[in-house]
Short mmCIF file of C-alpha atoms in Angstrom, two decimals:
data_model
loop_
_atom_site.label_atom_id
_atom_site.label_comp_id
_atom_site.label_asym_id
_atom_site.label_seq_id
_atom_site.Cartn_x
_atom_site.Cartn_y
_atom_site.Cartn_z
CA MET M 1 -8.03 21.56 12.43
CA ALA M 2 -11.43 22.85 11.23
CA THR M 3 -12.99 21.32 8.13
CA ASN M 4 -12.60 24.60 6.23
CA GLU M 5 -8.86 24.40 6.82
CA LEU M 6 -8.63 21.02 5.08
CA CYS M 7 -8.60 20.25 1.34
CA THR M 8 -6.70 23.51 0.74
CA ARG M 9 -5.83 24.11 -2.91
CA LEU M 10 -2.07 23.98 -3.13
CA THR M 11 -0.28 27.19 -4.09
CA GLU M 12 3.33 28.16 -4.66
CA ALA M 13 3.55 29.41 -1.07
CA HIS M 14 2.08 26.19 0.33
CA SER M 15 4.45 24.11 -1.77
CA LYS M 16 7.54 25.92 -0.57
CA SER M 17 6.31 25.66 3.01
CA LEU M 18 5.94 21.89 2.58
CA LEU M 19 9.49 21.74 1.28
CA ASN M 20 10.98 23.85 4.04
CA ASN M 21 9.11 22.31 6.96
CA HIS M 22 9.32 18.62 6.10
CA ASP M 23 12.17 16.12 5.82
CA THR M 24 10.39 13.00 4.55
CA PHE M 25 8.07 12.51 1.58
CA LEU M 26 6.03 9.34 1.20
CA PHE M 27 4.66 8.61 -2.26
CA ASP M 28 2.02 6.20 -3.42
CA CYS M 29 2.89 5.02 -6.94
CA ASP M 30 -0.11 4.02 -9.10
CA GLY M 31 -2.21 7.08 -9.88
CA VAL M 32 0.43 9.42 -8.42
CA LEU M 33 3.68 8.83 -10.30
CA TRP M 34 2.35 6.69 -13.11
CA ASN M 35 -0.45 4.70 -14.64
CA PHE M 36 2.08 2.17 -15.83
CA PRO M 37 3.53 2.11 -18.44
CA GLU M 38 2.63 5.82 -18.70
CA ILE M 39 4.82 7.96 -16.44
CA PHE M 40 3.07 11.17 -15.43
CA PRO M 41 4.69 14.45 -16.57
CA GLY M 42 6.96 15.88 -13.92
CA ALA M 43 6.97 12.73 -11.76
CA VAL M 44 10.60 11.75 -12.20
CA GLU M 45 11.71 15.36 -12.12
CA LEU M 46 9.91 15.89 -8.79
CA LEU M 47 11.58 12.86 -7.22
CA ASN M 48 15.02 14.00 -8.36
CA TYR M 49 14.35 17.59 -7.23
CA LEU M 50 13.29 16.53 -3.73
CA THR M 51 16.31 14.25 -3.45
CA GLU M 52 18.60 17.09 -4.53
CA GLN M 53 17.05 19.21 -1.77
CA GLY M 54 18.16 16.60 0.77
CA LYS M 55 14.73 15.10 1.40
CA GLU M 56 14.23 11.45 2.30
CA LEU M 57 11.83 9.66 -0.07
CA PHE M 58 9.92 6.43 0.40
CA PHE M 59 7.42 4.73 -1.87
CA VAL M 60 4.53 3.15 0.02
CA THR M 61 2.42 0.78 -2.01
CA ASN M 62 -0.17 -1.87 -1.22
CA ASN M 63 0.91 -3.84 -4.28
CA SER M 64 2.01 -7.25 -2.98
CA THR M 65 2.87 -8.66 -6.42
CA LYS M 66 6.18 -6.78 -6.66
CA THR M 67 9.33 -6.94 -4.51
CA GLN M 68 11.53 -4.11 -3.33
CA ASP M 69 14.02 -5.07 -6.04
CA ASP M 70 11.29 -5.05 -8.71
CA TYR M 71 10.26 -1.51 -7.81
CA ALA M 72 13.85 -0.24 -7.50
CA LYS M 73 14.55 -1.58 -10.99
CA ARG M 74 11.45 0.17 -12.36
CA PHE M 75 12.44 3.48 -10.81
CA ASN M 76 15.97 3.24 -12.16
CA GLU M 77 14.63 2.49 -15.63
CA ILE M 78 12.50 5.65 -15.66
CA GLY M 79 15.31 7.89 -14.43
CA TYR M 80 15.22 7.94 -10.63
CA LYS M 81 17.97 6.14 -8.72
CA ALA M 82 15.96 4.38 -6.03
CA LYS M 83 17.43 2.02 -3.47
CA PRO M 84 15.43 -1.12 -2.60
CA GLU M 85 15.13 0.02 1.03
CA GLN M 86 13.15 3.07 -0.13
CA ILE M 87 10.37 0.75 -1.32
CA ILE M 88 7.76 0.00 1.34
CA CYS M 89 5.73 -2.68 -0.44
CA THR M 90 3.41 -5.10 1.31
CA ALA M 91 5.36 -8.25 0.42
CA TRP M 92 8.37 -6.76 2.23
CA LEU M 93 6.11 -5.39 4.96
CA THR M 94 4.70 -8.84 5.71
CA ALA M 95 8.18 -10.27 6.22
CA GLN M 96 9.16 -7.34 8.46
CA HIS M 97 6.01 -7.73 10.55
CA LEU M 98 6.67 -11.43 11.13
CA LYS M 99 10.25 -10.60 12.02
CA SER M 100 9.16 -7.90 14.48
CA ILE M 101 6.94 -10.33 16.39
CA ASN M 102 9.66 -12.99 16.39
CA PHE M 103 7.45 -15.39 14.44
CA LYS M 104 8.71 -18.94 14.20
CA GLY M 105 6.63 -21.23 12.07
CA ARG M 106 5.26 -22.10 8.65
CA CYS M 107 3.07 -19.91 6.45
CA TYR M 108 0.26 -20.76 4.06
CA VAL M 109 0.25 -17.85 1.61
CA LEU M 110 -2.40 -16.77 -0.88
CA GLY M 111 -0.19 -14.63 -3.08
CA MET M 112 2.33 -14.41 -5.88
CA GLN M 113 6.05 -15.17 -6.23
CA SER M 114 6.92 -11.78 -4.72
CA MET M 115 5.72 -13.12 -1.37
CA VAL M 116 8.01 -16.13 -1.72
CA HIS M 117 10.96 -13.82 -2.41
CA GLU M 118 10.41 -11.37 0.45
CA LEU M 119 9.43 -13.97 3.07
CA GLY M 120 12.22 -16.30 2.02
CA ARG M 121 14.78 -13.53 2.26
CA GLU M 122 13.98 -13.25 5.97
CA GLY M 123 14.05 -17.02 6.44
CA PHE M 124 10.32 -17.69 6.69
CA GLU M 125 9.01 -20.99 5.36
CA ILE M 126 6.06 -21.14 2.99
CA CYS M 127 4.23 -24.46 3.07
CA GLY M 128 1.65 -23.87 0.35
CA GLY M 129 -0.77 -21.50 -1.34
CA ILE M 130 1.49 -20.14 -4.09
CA GLY M 131 0.45 -20.94 -7.67
CA PRO M 132 -2.60 -22.79 -9.04
CA ASP M 133 -4.50 -25.27 -6.87
CA PRO M 134 -7.67 -25.93 -8.88
CA LEU M 135 -10.42 -28.50 -8.78
CA ALA M 136 -10.58 -30.88 -11.70
CA SER M 137 -12.68 -29.36 -14.49
CA ASP M 138 -15.28 -32.14 -14.21
CA ALA M 139 -15.48 -32.07 -10.40
CA THR M 140 -18.92 -31.64 -8.86
CA ALA M 141 -17.85 -31.91 -5.21
CA VAL M 142 -14.80 -31.59 -2.99
CA LYS M 143 -13.39 -34.83 -1.64
CA THR M 144 -12.05 -33.68 1.71
CA ASP M 145 -10.03 -36.85 2.25
CA LYS M 146 -7.98 -35.97 -0.85
CA LEU M 147 -7.05 -32.44 0.15
CA ASN M 148 -3.60 -33.11 1.64
CA LEU M 149 -4.04 -30.57 4.42
CA ASP M 150 -0.88 -29.55 6.27
CA SER M 151 -0.96 -30.28 9.99
CA ASN M 152 1.80 -27.75 10.76
CA VAL M 153 0.58 -24.36 9.55
CA ASP M 154 1.21 -21.50 11.97
CA CYS M 155 0.16 -18.50 9.87
CA VAL M 156 -2.19 -17.76 6.98
CA ILE M 157 -1.34 -14.73 4.83
CA SER M 158 -3.88 -13.28 2.40
CA ALA M 159 -2.46 -11.18 -0.45
CA LEU M 160 -3.38 -10.57 -4.08
CA ASP M 161 -3.46 -13.99 -5.74
CA LEU M 162 -4.22 -14.28 -9.45
CA HIS M 163 -4.51 -18.06 -8.99
CA ILE M 164 -7.15 -17.89 -6.26
CA SER M 165 -9.53 -20.87 -6.23
CA TYR M 166 -12.19 -22.48 -4.10
CA ILE M 167 -9.68 -25.06 -2.86
CA LYS M 168 -7.22 -22.38 -1.74
CA ILE M 169 -9.92 -20.48 0.17
CA LEU M 170 -11.04 -23.78 1.70
CA LYS M 171 -7.51 -24.60 2.88
CA ALA M 172 -6.89 -21.12 4.26
CA ALA M 173 -10.18 -21.14 6.19
CA THR M 174 -9.53 -24.64 7.49
CA TYR M 175 -6.11 -23.68 8.83
CA LEU M 176 -7.62 -20.59 10.43
CA ASN M 177 -10.14 -22.80 12.20
CA ARG M 178 -7.20 -23.77 14.38
CA PRO M 179 -7.23 -21.07 17.10
CA ASN M 180 -3.47 -20.58 17.37
CA VAL M 181 -2.93 -19.89 13.67
CA LEU M 182 -2.01 -16.26 12.96
CA PHE M 183 -4.08 -14.44 10.31
CA LEU M 184 -2.38 -11.64 8.34
CA ALA M 185 -3.40 -9.69 5.25
CA THR M 186 -1.21 -7.49 3.10
CA ASN M 187 -4.08 -5.08 2.41
CA ASP M 188 -7.82 -4.89 1.93
CA ASP M 189 -8.09 -2.85 -1.30
CA ALA M 190 -11.33 -3.74 -3.07
CA SER M 191 -9.97 -3.14 -6.58
CA LEU M 192 -6.81 -2.33 -8.52
CA PRO M 193 -6.12 0.91 -10.42
CA GLN M 194 -7.37 0.58 -14.00
CA SER M 195 -7.71 3.09 -16.82
CA ASP M 196 -10.49 1.36 -18.78
CA GLU M 197 -13.90 -0.10 -17.90
CA VAL M 198 -12.49 -3.41 -16.62
CA VAL M 199 -12.88 -3.95 -12.88
CA MET M 200 -9.77 -5.61 -11.47
CA PRO M 201 -10.60 -7.21 -8.09
CA GLY M 202 -8.04 -6.39 -5.42
CA ALA M 203 -6.58 -8.29 -2.50
CA GLY M 204 -9.56 -7.25 -0.39
CA THR M 205 -11.88 -9.47 -2.40
CA ILE M 206 -9.77 -12.53 -1.59
CA LEU M 207 -9.43 -11.48 2.02
CA ALA M 208 -13.21 -11.07 2.34
CA SER M 209 -13.75 -14.65 1.20
CA VAL M 210 -11.23 -16.09 3.63
CA ALA M 211 -12.39 -13.94 6.55
CA THR M 212 -16.03 -14.81 5.91
CA ALA M 213 -15.39 -18.53 5.62
CA SER M 214 -13.13 -18.68 8.68
CA CYS M 215 -15.05 -16.22 10.89
CA ARG M 216 -11.65 -14.71 11.72
CA THR M 217 -10.50 -11.08 11.69
CA PRO M 218 -7.03 -10.51 10.22
CA THR M 219 -4.30 -8.07 11.12
CA ILE M 220 -4.14 -5.88 8.00
CA LEU M 221 -0.66 -4.52 7.33
CA GLY M 222 -0.93 -2.09 4.41
CA LYS M 223 -2.42 1.38 4.04
CA PRO M 224 -4.38 2.86 5.74
CA HIS M 225 -3.43 0.67 8.70
CA ALA M 226 -0.70 1.45 11.23
CA PRO M 227 1.68 -1.52 10.69
CA MET M 228 3.01 0.02 7.47
CA PHE M 229 4.12 3.18 9.24
CA ASP M 230 5.37 1.15 12.20
CA ALA M 231 7.67 -0.74 9.82
CA ILE M 232 9.01 2.52 8.38
CA ARG M 233 9.74 3.89 11.84
CA LEU M 234 11.38 0.63 12.91
CA ALA M 235 13.68 0.59 9.87
CA PHE M 236 14.21 4.37 9.80
CA PRO M 237 13.88 5.78 13.35
CA GLU M 238 14.69 9.29 12.15
CA VAL M 239 11.36 9.58 10.33
CA ASP M 240 9.17 12.06 12.23
CA PRO M 241 5.47 11.99 11.31
CA LYS M 242 5.18 15.73 12.04
CA ARG M 243 7.85 16.43 9.41
CA THR M 244 6.46 13.97 6.86
CA VAL M 245 4.27 14.52 3.79
CA MET M 246 2.15 11.67 2.39
CA ILE M 247 1.27 12.13 -1.30
CA GLY M 248 -1.47 9.92 -2.72
CA ASP M 249 -4.45 9.69 -5.05
CA ARG M 250 -6.88 7.62 -2.98
CA VAL M 251 -8.46 9.12 0.14
CA GLU M 252 -9.49 5.80 1.67
CA THR M 253 -5.94 4.44 1.72
CA ASP M 254 -3.25 7.07 1.13
CA ILE M 255 -4.81 10.09 2.80
CA ALA M 256 -6.36 8.19 5.71
CA PHE M 257 -2.98 6.50 6.25
CA GLY M 258 -1.08 9.77 6.40
CA ASN M 259 -3.63 11.53 8.58
CA ARG M 260 -3.83 8.71 11.11
CA GLN M 261 -0.06 8.75 11.51
CA GLY M 262 0.09 12.51 12.07
CA ALA M 263 1.61 13.41 8.70
CA THR M 264 0.67 16.27 6.38
CA THR M 265 -1.30 14.90 3.43
CA LEU M 266 -1.39 15.96 -0.22
CA LEU M 267 -4.02 14.54 -2.57
CA VAL M 268 -3.38 14.51 -6.33
CA PHE M 269 -6.31 14.33 -8.77
CA SER M 270 -4.45 12.15 -11.29
CA GLY M 271 -5.79 8.86 -9.98
CA ALA M 272 -8.65 7.36 -7.99
CA THR M 273 -10.16 10.39 -6.25
CA SER M 274 -11.81 13.12 -8.34
CA GLU M 275 -12.40 16.72 -7.33
CA THR M 276 -16.16 16.09 -7.42
CA TYR M 277 -15.86 13.14 -5.07
CA LEU M 278 -13.65 15.11 -2.69
CA ASP M 279 -16.22 17.93 -2.57
CA SER M 280 -19.01 15.47 -1.72
CA LEU M 281 -16.79 13.83 0.87
CA LYS M 282 -16.12 17.17 2.54
CA GLN M 283 -19.87 17.75 2.77
CA GLY M 284 -20.25 14.30 4.34
CA VAL M 285 -17.60 15.12 6.94
CA GLU M 286 -19.36 18.39 7.77
CA GLN M 287 -22.60 16.43 8.20
CA GLN M 288 -20.72 13.83 10.30
CA THR M 289 -21.55 10.99 7.90
CA LYS M 290 -17.97 10.51 6.67
CA GLU M 291 -14.64 10.10 8.44
CA ARG M 292 -12.56 13.24 8.89
CA ASP M 293 -9.40 11.18 8.28
CA LEU M 294 -10.32 10.97 4.59
CA LEU M 295 -9.81 14.69 3.99
CA PRO M 296 -6.32 15.79 2.85
CA SER M 297 -4.46 18.78 4.21
CA TYR M 298 -3.88 19.95 0.62
CA CYS M 299 -4.92 18.97 -2.89
CA VAL M 300 -3.38 19.61 -6.30
CA LYS M 301 -3.97 18.64 -9.92
CA ASP M 302 -0.95 16.32 -10.15
CA VAL M 303 2.71 15.95 -9.18
CA GLY M 304 3.71 18.02 -12.22
CA GLN M 305 1.87 21.04 -10.84
CA PHE M 306 3.45 20.49 -7.43
CA LEU M 307 6.89 20.50 -9.10
CA ASN M 308 6.09 23.72 -10.99
CA PHE M 309 5.10 25.42 -7.73
CA LEU M 310 8.31 24.28 -6.05
CA LYS M 311 10.54 25.51 -8.87
CA SER M 312 8.78 28.82 -9.56
CA ASN M 313 10.65 31.99 -8.61
#
């Protein structure tokens, strides 16, 4: 597809074509459906409308701090009856990936309780990393003989960890110094969605520290990487990328993810990517300085406008 055929402004005709020619719709959540606790106008109505039209909906998120059940509860509270299996979150994804490779062993996990829940549900053992593991406030050095390192770690998983510390990075890197230890990461997002001036470091900042210290390259599971779509196809074999629409707000994750899997992509301007940035990105692609995968098939103001196009006579 030529560059001038990408980034097409969505119209009523385009919208109805997307509806008629696709069976599956994948949604990112933050910046697309909500900036929680604010639910974007038309978001819930769009989900219900697509479901009424017989479409299959999934919610693909790099957020590793919530479980499938957490997200399903949130959707039900705002007026959409979601089933847990519709939620493709990276805590669940990590467990499914380990299951798919027939992993047998113990995991050191930099992450939150959601990781404990999803990994435990599939029978995987976590041997450390969850919760605070700080140095004493008056410490001036690390006493390595007091670290209580585990001799039986088979996998290190790097996720978003609000309790990250020097000691936890040290332990993760030390385990990864053992050549047979598997290295997984839920995602490599640099920052979290935020509506004010505060910069919220994402899971990618933790991953960068561990990868740098260990000199190891992880398998990254979340968007824009292939394992997330592989897990969807494994659990739902009927999903056909050519009849799938990926709707997101961030070109580097959502749109690149959809494009690389052969889906049609729809960018909304209600979140991370602005119209100005998209225009500059398109110029960069034309000048061959930016990746073509970052350009969406279509773009639209927000999900509310998409809904209006779908329902217009």
